[in-house]
Coordinates of C-alpha atoms in Angstrom, one line a residue:
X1 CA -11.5 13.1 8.2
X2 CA -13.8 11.4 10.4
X3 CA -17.4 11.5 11.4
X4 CA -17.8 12.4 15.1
X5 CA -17.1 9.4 16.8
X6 CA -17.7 7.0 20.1
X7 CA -19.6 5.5 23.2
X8 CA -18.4 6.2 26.2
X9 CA -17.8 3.6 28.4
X10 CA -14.8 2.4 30.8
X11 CA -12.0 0.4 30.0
X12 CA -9.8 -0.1 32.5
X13 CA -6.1 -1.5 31.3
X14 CA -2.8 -2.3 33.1
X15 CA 0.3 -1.5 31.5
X16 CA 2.2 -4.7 30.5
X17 CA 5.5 -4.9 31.4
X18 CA 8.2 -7.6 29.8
X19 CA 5.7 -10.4 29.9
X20 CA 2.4 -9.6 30.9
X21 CA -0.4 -8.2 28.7
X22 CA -2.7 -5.3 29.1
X23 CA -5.7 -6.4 31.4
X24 CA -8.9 -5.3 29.7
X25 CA -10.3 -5.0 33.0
X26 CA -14.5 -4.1 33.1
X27 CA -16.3 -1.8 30.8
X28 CA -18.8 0.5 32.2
X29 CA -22.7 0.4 30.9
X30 CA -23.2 2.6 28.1
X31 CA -24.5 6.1 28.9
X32 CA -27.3 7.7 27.1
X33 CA -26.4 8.5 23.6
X34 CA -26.5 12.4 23.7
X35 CA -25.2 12.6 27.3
X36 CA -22.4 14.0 28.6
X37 CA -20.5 14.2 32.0
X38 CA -20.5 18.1 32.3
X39 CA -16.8 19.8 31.0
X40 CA -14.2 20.0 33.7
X41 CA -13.4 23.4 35.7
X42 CA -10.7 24.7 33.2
X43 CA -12.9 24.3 30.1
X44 CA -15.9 26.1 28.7
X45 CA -18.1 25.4 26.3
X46 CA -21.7 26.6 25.4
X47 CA -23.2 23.3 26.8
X48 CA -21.8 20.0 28.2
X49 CA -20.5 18.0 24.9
X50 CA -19.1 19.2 21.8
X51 CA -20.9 19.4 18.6
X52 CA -19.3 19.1 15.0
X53 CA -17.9 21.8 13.5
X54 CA -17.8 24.0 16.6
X55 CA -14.5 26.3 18.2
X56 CA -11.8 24.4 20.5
X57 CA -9.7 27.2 22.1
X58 CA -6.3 26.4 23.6
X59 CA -3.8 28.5 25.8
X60 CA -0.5 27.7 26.4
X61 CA 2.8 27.6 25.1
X62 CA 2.7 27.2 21.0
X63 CA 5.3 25.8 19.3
X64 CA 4.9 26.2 15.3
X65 CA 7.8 24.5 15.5
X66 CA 9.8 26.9 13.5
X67 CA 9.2 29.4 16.7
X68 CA 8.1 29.4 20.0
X69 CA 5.5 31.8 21.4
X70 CA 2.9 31.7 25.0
X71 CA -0.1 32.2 23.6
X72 CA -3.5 30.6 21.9
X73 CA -4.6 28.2 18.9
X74 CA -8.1 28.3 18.0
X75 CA -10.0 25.7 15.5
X76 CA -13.2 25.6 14.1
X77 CA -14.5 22.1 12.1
X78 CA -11.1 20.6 10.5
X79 CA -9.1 23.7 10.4
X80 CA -6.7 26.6 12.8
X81 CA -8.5 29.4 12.3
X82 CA -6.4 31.8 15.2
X83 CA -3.0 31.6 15.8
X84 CA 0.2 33.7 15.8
X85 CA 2.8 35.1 17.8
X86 CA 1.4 38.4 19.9
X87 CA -2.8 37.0 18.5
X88 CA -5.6 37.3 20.9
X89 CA -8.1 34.5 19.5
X90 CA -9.7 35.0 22.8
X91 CA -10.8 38.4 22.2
X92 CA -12.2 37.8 18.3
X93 CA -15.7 37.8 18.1
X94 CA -15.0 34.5 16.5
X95 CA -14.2 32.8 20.3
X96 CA -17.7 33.3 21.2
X97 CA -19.1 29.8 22.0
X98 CA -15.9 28.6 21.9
X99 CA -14.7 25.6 24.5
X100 CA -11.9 26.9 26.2
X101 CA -8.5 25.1 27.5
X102 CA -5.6 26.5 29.7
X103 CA -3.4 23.7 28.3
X104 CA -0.7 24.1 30.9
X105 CA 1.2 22.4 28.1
X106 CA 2.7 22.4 24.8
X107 CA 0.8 23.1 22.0
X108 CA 2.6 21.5 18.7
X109 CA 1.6 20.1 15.4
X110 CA 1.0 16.7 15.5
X111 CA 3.4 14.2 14.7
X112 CA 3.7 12.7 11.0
X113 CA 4.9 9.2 11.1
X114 CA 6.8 8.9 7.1
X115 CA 7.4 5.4 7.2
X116 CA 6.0 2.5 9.2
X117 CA 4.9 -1.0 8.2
X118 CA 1.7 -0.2 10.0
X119 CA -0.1 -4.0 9.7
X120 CA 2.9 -5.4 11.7
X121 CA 2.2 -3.5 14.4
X122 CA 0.7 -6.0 16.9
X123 CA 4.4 -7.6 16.7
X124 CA 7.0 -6.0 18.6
X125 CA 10.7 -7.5 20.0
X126 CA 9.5 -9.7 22.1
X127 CA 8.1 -11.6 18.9
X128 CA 11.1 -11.3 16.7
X129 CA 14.3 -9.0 16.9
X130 CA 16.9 -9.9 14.5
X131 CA 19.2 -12.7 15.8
X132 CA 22.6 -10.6 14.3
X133 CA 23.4 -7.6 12.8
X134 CA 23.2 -7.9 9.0
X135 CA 24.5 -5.8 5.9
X136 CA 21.5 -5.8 3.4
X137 CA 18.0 -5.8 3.7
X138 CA 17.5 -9.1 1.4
X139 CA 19.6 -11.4 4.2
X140 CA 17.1 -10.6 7.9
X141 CA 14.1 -12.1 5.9
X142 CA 15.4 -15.3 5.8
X143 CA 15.2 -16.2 9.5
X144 CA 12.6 -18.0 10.7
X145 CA 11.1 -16.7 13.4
X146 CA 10.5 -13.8 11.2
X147 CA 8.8 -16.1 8.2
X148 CA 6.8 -17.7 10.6
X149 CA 5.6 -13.8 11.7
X150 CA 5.0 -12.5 8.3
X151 CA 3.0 -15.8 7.6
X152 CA 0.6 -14.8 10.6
X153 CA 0.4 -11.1 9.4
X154 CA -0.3 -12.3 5.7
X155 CA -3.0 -14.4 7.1
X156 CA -5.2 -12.1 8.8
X157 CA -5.0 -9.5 6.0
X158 CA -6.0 -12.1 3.5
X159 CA -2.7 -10.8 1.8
X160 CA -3.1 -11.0 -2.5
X161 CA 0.3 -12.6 -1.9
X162 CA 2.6 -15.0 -0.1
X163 CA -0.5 -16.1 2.1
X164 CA 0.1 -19.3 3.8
X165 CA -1.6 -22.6 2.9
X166 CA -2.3 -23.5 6.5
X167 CA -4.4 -19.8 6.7
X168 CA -8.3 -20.6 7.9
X169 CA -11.0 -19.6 5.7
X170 CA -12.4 -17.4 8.3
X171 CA -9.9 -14.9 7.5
X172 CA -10.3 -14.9 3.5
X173 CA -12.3 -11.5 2.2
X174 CA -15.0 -9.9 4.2
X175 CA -13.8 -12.1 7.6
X176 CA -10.2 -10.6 7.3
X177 CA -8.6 -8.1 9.7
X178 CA -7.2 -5.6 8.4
X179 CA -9.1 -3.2 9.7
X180 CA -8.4 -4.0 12.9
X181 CA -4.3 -4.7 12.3
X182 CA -4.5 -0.9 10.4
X183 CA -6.6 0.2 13.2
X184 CA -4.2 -1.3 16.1
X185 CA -0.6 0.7 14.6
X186 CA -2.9 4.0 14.5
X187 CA -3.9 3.8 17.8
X188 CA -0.2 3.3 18.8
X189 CA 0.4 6.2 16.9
X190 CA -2.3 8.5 17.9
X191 CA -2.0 8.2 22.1
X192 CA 1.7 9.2 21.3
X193 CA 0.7 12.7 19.5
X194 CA 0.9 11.1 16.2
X195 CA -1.9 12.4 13.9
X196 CA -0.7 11.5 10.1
X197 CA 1.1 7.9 9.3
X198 CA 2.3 6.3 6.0
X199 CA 1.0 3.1 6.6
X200 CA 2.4 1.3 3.7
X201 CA -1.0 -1.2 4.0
X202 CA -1.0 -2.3 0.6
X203 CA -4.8 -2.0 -1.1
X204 CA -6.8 0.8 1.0
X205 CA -9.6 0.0 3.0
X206 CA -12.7 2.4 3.9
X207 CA -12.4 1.4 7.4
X208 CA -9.0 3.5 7.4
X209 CA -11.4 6.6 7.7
X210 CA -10.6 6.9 11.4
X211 CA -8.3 7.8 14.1
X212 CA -4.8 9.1 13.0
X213 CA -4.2 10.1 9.2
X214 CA -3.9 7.1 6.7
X215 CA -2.3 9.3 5.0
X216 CA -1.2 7.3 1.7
X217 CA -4.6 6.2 1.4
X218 CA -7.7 7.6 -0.2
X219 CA -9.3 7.5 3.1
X220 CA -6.8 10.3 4.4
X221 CA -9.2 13.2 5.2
X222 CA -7.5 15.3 3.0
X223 CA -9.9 14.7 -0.4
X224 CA -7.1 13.0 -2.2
X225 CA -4.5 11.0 -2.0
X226 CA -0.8 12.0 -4.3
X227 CA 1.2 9.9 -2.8
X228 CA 2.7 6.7 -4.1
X229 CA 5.2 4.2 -1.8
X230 CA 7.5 1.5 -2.8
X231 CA 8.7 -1.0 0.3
X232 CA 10.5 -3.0 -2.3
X233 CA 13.5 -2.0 -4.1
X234 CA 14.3 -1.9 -6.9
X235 CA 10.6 -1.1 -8.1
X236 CA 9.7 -2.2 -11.5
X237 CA 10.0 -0.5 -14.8
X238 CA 6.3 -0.7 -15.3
X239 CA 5.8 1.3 -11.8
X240 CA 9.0 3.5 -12.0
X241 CA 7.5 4.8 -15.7
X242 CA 4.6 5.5 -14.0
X243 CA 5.7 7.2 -11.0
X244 CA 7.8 9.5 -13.5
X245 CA 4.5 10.3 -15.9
X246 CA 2.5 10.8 -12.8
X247 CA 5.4 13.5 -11.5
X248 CA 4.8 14.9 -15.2
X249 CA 1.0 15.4 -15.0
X250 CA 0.6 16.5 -11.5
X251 CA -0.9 13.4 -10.0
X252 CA 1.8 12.3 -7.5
X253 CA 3.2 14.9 -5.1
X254 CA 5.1 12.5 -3.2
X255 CA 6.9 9.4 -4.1
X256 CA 8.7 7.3 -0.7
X257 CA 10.7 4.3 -2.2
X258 CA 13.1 2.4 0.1
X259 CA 16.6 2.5 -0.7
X260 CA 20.3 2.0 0.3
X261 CA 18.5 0.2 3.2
X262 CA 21.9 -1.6 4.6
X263 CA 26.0 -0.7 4.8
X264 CA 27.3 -3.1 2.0
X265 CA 28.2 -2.5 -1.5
X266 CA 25.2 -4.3 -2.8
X267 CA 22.8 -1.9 -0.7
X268 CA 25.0 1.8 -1.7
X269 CA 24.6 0.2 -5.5
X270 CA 21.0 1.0 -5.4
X271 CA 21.2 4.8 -5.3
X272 CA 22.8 3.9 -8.9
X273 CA 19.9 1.1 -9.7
X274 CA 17.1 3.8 -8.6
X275 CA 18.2 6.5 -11.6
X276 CA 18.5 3.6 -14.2
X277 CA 14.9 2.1 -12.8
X278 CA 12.4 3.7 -15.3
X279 CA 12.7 4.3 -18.9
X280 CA 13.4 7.6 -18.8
X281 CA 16.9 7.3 -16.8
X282 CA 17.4 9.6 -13.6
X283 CA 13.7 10.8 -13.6
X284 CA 13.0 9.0 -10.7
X285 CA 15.4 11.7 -9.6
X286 CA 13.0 14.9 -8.3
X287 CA 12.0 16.9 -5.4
X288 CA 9.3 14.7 -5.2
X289 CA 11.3 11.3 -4.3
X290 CA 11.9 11.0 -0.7
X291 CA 14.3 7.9 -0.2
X292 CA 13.5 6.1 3.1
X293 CA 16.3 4.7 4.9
X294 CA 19.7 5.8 2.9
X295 CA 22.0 3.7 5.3
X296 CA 24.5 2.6 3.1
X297 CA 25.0 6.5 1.2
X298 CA 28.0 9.0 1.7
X299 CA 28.4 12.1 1.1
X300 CA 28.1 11.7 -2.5
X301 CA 25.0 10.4 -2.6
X302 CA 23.4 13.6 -0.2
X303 CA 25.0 15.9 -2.4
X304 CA 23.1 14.7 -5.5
X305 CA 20.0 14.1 -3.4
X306 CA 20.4 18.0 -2.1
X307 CA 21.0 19.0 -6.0
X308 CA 18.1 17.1 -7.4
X309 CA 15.7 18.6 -4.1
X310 CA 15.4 14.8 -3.3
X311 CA 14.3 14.3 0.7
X312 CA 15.1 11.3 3.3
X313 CA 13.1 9.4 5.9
X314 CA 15.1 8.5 8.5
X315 CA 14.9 5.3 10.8
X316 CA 17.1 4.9 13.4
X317 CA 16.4 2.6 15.9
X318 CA 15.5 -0.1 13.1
X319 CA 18.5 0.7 11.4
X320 CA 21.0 0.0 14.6
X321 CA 18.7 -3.1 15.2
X322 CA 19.0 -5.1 11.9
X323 CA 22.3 -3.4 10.7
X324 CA 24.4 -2.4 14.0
X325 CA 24.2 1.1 12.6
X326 CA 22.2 4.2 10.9
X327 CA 22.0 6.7 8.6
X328 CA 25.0 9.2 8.6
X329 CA 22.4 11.9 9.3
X330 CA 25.3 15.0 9.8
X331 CA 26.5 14.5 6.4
X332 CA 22.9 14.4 4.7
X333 CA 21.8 17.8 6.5
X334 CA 25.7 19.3 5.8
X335 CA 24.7 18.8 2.5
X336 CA 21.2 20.5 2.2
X337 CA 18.7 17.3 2.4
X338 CA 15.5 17.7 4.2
X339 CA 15.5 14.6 6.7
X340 CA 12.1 13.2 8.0
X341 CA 12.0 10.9 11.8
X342 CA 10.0 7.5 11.5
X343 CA 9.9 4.2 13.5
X344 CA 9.6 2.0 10.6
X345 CA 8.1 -0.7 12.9
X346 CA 7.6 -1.8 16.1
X347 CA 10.1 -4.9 15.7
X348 CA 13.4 -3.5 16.7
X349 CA 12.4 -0.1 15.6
X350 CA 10.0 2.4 18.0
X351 CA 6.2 1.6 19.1
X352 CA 6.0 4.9 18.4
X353 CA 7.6 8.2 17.4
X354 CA 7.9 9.7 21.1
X355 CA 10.2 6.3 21.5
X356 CA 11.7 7.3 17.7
X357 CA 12.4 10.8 19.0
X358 CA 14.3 9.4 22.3
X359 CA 16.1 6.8 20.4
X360 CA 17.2 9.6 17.8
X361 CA 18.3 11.9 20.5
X362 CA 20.0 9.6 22.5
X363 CA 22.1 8.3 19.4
X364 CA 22.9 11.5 18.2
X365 CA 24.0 12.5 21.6
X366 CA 26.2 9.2 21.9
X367 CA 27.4 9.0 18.6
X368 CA 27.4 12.7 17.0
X369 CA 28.5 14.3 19.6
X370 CA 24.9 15.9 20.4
X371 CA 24.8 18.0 16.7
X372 CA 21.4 17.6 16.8
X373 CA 19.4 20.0 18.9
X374 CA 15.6 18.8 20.1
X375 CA 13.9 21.8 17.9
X376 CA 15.8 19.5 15.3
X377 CA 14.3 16.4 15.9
X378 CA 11.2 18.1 16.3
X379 CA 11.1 19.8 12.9
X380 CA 12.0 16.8 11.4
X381 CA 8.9 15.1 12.6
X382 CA 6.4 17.8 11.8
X383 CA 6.9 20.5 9.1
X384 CA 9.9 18.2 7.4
X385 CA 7.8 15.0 7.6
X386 CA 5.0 17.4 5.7
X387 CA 7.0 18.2 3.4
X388 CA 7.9 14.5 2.6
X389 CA 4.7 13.7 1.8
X390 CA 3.7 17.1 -0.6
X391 CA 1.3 18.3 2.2
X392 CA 3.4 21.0 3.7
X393 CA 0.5 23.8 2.7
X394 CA -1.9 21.3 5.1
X395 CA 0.1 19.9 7.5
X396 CA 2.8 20.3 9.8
X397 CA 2.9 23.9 11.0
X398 CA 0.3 25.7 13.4
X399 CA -1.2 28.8 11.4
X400 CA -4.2 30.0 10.4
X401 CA -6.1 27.6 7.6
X402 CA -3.6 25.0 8.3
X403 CA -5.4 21.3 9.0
X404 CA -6.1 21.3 13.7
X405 CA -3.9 18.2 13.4
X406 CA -2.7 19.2 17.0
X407 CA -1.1 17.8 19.9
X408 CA -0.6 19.1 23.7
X409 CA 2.4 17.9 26.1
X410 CA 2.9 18.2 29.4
X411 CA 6.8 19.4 30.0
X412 CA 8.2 22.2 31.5
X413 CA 7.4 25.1 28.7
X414 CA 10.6 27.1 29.2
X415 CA 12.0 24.0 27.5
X416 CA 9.1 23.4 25.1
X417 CA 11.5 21.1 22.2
X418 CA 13.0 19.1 25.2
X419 CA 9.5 18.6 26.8
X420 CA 7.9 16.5 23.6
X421 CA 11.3 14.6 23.0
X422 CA 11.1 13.3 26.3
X423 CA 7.7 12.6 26.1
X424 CA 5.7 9.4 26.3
X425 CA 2.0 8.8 26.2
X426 CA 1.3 9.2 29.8
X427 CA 2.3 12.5 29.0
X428 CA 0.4 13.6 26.3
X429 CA -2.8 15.4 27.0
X430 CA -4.6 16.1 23.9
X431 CA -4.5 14.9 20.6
X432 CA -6.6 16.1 17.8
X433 CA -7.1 15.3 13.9
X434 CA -8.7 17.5 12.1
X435 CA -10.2 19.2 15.0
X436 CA -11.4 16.4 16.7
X437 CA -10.3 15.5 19.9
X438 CA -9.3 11.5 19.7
X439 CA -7.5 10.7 22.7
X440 CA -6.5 13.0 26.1
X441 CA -6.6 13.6 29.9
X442 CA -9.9 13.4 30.9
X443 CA -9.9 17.6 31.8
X444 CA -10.1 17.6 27.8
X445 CA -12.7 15.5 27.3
X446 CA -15.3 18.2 27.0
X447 CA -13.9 18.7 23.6
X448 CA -14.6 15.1 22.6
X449 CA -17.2 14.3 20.2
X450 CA -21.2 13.4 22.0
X451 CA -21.4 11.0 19.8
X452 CA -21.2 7.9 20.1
X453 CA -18.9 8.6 22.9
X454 CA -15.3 7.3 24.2
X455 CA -13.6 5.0 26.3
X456 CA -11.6 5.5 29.5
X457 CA -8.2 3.6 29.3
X458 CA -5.4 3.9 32.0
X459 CA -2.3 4.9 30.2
X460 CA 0.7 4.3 32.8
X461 CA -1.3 5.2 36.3
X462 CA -3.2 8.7 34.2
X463 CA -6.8 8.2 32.8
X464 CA -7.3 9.4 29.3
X465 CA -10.5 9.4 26.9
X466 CA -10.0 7.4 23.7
X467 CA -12.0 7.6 20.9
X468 CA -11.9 4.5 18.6
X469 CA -15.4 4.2 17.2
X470 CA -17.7 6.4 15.1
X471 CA -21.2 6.7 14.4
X472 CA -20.7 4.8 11.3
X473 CA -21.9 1.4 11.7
X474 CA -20.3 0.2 8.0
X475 CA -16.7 -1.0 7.4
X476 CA -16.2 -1.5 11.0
X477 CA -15.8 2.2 12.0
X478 CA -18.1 1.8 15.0
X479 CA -15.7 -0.4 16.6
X480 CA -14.1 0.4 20.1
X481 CA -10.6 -0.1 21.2
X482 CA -12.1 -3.0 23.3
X483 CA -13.6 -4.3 20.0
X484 CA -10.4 -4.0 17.9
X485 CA -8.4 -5.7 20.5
X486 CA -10.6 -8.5 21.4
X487 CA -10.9 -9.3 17.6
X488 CA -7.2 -9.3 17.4
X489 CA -6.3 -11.6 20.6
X490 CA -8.5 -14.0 19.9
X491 CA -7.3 -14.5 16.4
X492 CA -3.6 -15.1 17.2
X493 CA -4.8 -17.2 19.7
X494 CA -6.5 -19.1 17.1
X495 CA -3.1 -19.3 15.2
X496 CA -1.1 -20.2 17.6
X497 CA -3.0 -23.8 17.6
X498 CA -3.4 -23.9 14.1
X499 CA 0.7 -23.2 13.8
X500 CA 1.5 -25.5 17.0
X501 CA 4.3 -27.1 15.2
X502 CA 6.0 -24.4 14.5
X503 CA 7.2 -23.8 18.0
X504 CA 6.1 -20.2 18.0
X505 CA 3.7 -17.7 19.6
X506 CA 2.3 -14.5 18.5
X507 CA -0.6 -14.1 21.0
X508 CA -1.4 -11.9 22.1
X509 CA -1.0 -8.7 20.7
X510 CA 1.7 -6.4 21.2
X511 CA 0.0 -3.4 23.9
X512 CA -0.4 0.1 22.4
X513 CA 2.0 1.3 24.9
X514 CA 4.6 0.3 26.8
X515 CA 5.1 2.1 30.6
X516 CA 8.7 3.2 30.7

């Protein structure tokens, strides 16, 4: 997906709490390009870095998710190439060279995010939460704290539309940030285990070539990209018709079009509006169509979703925060329906889908009466959230050939489902995408790429390694997390003055993490 990535240098942040903001802190000089700290006691590797392409063993407790089993995971470039229940990778001649880790953990798939507005994710509640609970999604955009957000967001991504007047120039074409807005909502992503995202950004970018999965993009890592979103409903006739000829030829694996998104007549109509969107009524209704959000369905509704093979995202914690409420999830799986976990956004719904999990569980424990067990939630987020997106045969599962999109928790591993649910960043100790190690205790870091290095950033009291930048010096991929936030402060800053009458602030960003 990536070329092997960053410099190493030390970043030392604070956690912000309710009002404070992360301390950047000092940075450490640079070390020598092809230099290396040597690995720590429990890994081994055939020299002190890690070279491209090379084998990353792991021991611990595996969790497919579909089973659970103690044993090992071995990669080699962007692919498992050992795994299995009863396996010895250790023992293949393959593990010779290999750079060994007792985990002491949980070794998953990693996360798959199905739906977040990913260039709003430097806003979070305390920029705007709704000020009511509301019944459609057309009524919440009207409220001005949230107009006077979207206008800042618009602004620095140079948005084709609904830009605002007042917007400097600085920020028009090559001086925009979205890189650095896409970048900021994978990095959220990525130090919570997540290792594929549907961003939703709009246009793609070649900067998106880094850190967690872009998935819907071209830039995902994958060597194409088959999957088509629509955030606004109902989607034209001109893109519904070509959503269905796309289904026809092979082109689209994947379509994810918000829908039902609210609890009033008007929102449970568009189940109805969705079959009579495209030319050729009801073929918007396939297997490939997941619908994200469902809120307002019944039963009905699941049952022809199940019939047709039709999937659905499912958002919780937004849900209950703009409609008081979520998606009757008991009914949708009673009826057959493969259901997907995502945090939508960061406003009102989860920073990231660690907080999505919790908030899931906890509502389903409150509300359901606990009918959802955490091998549940996990499934959905994994395997289920692969096959959302068409990339089930990639992603999702650990097995041999599958992509070493991988993540390692700490937890108890007699309770290896519970351990990840209740997980938060401080607690995750390796994450890898496509067998590169992004982002980890610093015991791990002997599997992180030599080059150009990676920063050390204090997540909740532990130090991890985070690797932001690659060797790429074009489209911005060599910048570090200290670059990407820098860029970003300062520019709400900047807007803040330029938008003084407004009464608002958006500076600075919202942190990657929150501490619990």
């Amino acid at each position: 997906m990536r070329s092997w990535l960053c410099w190493t240098g030390l970043l030392l942040l604070s956690c912000r709490d309710g009002s404070d903001r992360p301390d950047l802190g000092t940075v450490s000089p640079r070390v020598d390009a092809g230099v290396r700290d040597a690995a720590s006691p429990d890994a081994t590797g055939p020299d002190g870095g890690f070279e491209p392409g090379g084998r990353v063993l792991l021991k611990g407790t595996v969790v497919t998710p579909d089973e659970v089993y103690e044993g090992e995971v071995m990669t080699q470039g962007a692919f498992i190439v050992c795994a299995g229940a009863g396996t010895s990778c250790s023992s293949s001649a393959e593990a010779a060279g290999a750079t060994v880790f007792d985990t002491e953990g949980v070794i998953a798939p990693g996360l798959i995010d199905t739906h977040n507005h990913i260039l709003f994710d430097i806003f979070d509640d305390e920029d705007w939460l709704p000020s009511r609970s509301y019944t459609n999604h057309d009524m919440w955009p009207s409220e001005e704290r949230y107009a006077a957000m979207l206008d800042v967001k618009q602004c620095l991504e140079d948005a084709s539309q609904g830009k605002p007047a007042w917007c400097p120039a600085k920020y028009d074409g090559e001086g925009d940030l979205k890189c650095e807005l896409n970048k900021w909502g994978e990095l959220k992503g990525l130090i919570a285990g997540t290792t594929s995202i549907v961003g939703l950004p709009g246009t793609s970018a070649a900067c998106f070539a880094s850190l967690a999965r872009s998935v819907d993009s071209p830039q995902n890592g994958l060597g194409q990209d088959r999957i088509q979103t629509s955030a606004t409903f109902p989607p034209s006739r001109s893109s519904a018709d070509g959503v269905c000829a796309n289904f026809a030829d092979g082109d689209t694996r994947a379509y994810l079009v918000h829908a039902g998104e609210g609890i009033d007549a008007s929102a449970l109509r568009e189940w109805d509006q969705l079959g009579s969107a495209s030319t050729d009524p009801g073929c918007l209704y396939d297997a490939k169509t997941t619908i994200t959000h469902g809120t307002a369905f019944t039963s009905a509704q699941f049952d022809a979703m199940a019939a047709a093979g039709m999937k659905l995202t499912w958002s919780p914690a937004s849900n209950v925060a703009l409609y008081g409420t979520t998606t009757d999830i008991p009914s949708a799986l009673s009826a057959g329906v493969t259901v997907s976990l995502a945090p939508d956004w960061s406003m009102g719904g989860s920073q990231n889908m660690l907080d999505e999990l919790r908030f899931a569980n906890g509502w389903d424990d409150s509300v359901w009466g606990d009918q959802l067990s955490a091998q549940d939630l996990i499934v959905m987020s994994t395997i289920n959230a692969a096959a959302v997106l068409g990339l089930d045969d990639q992603l999702g599962r650990i097995a041999v050939g599958m992509r070493a999109d991988l993540a390692v928790f700490a937890g108890d591993p007699s309770r290896p489902y519970d351990a990840i649910v209740n997980a938060t960043p401080r607690d995750v100790r390796l994450v890898m995408v496509g067998g590169e190690s992004l982002f980890g205790d610093l015991s791990f870091e002997g599997a992180a790429p030599l080059w150009p290095g990676c920063e050390h950033v204090d997540i909740c009291g532990v130090q991890k390694f985070l690797c932001a930048a690659t060797w790429d010096t074009a489209n911005k991929l060599d910048q570090t997390f200290e670059e990407i936030q820098a860029a970003l402060e300062a520019a709400l800053v900047e807007l803040d003055q330029v938008t003084l009458d407004d009464g608002y602030s958006f500076a600075p960003p919202a942190p990657i993490f929150r501490c619990p």
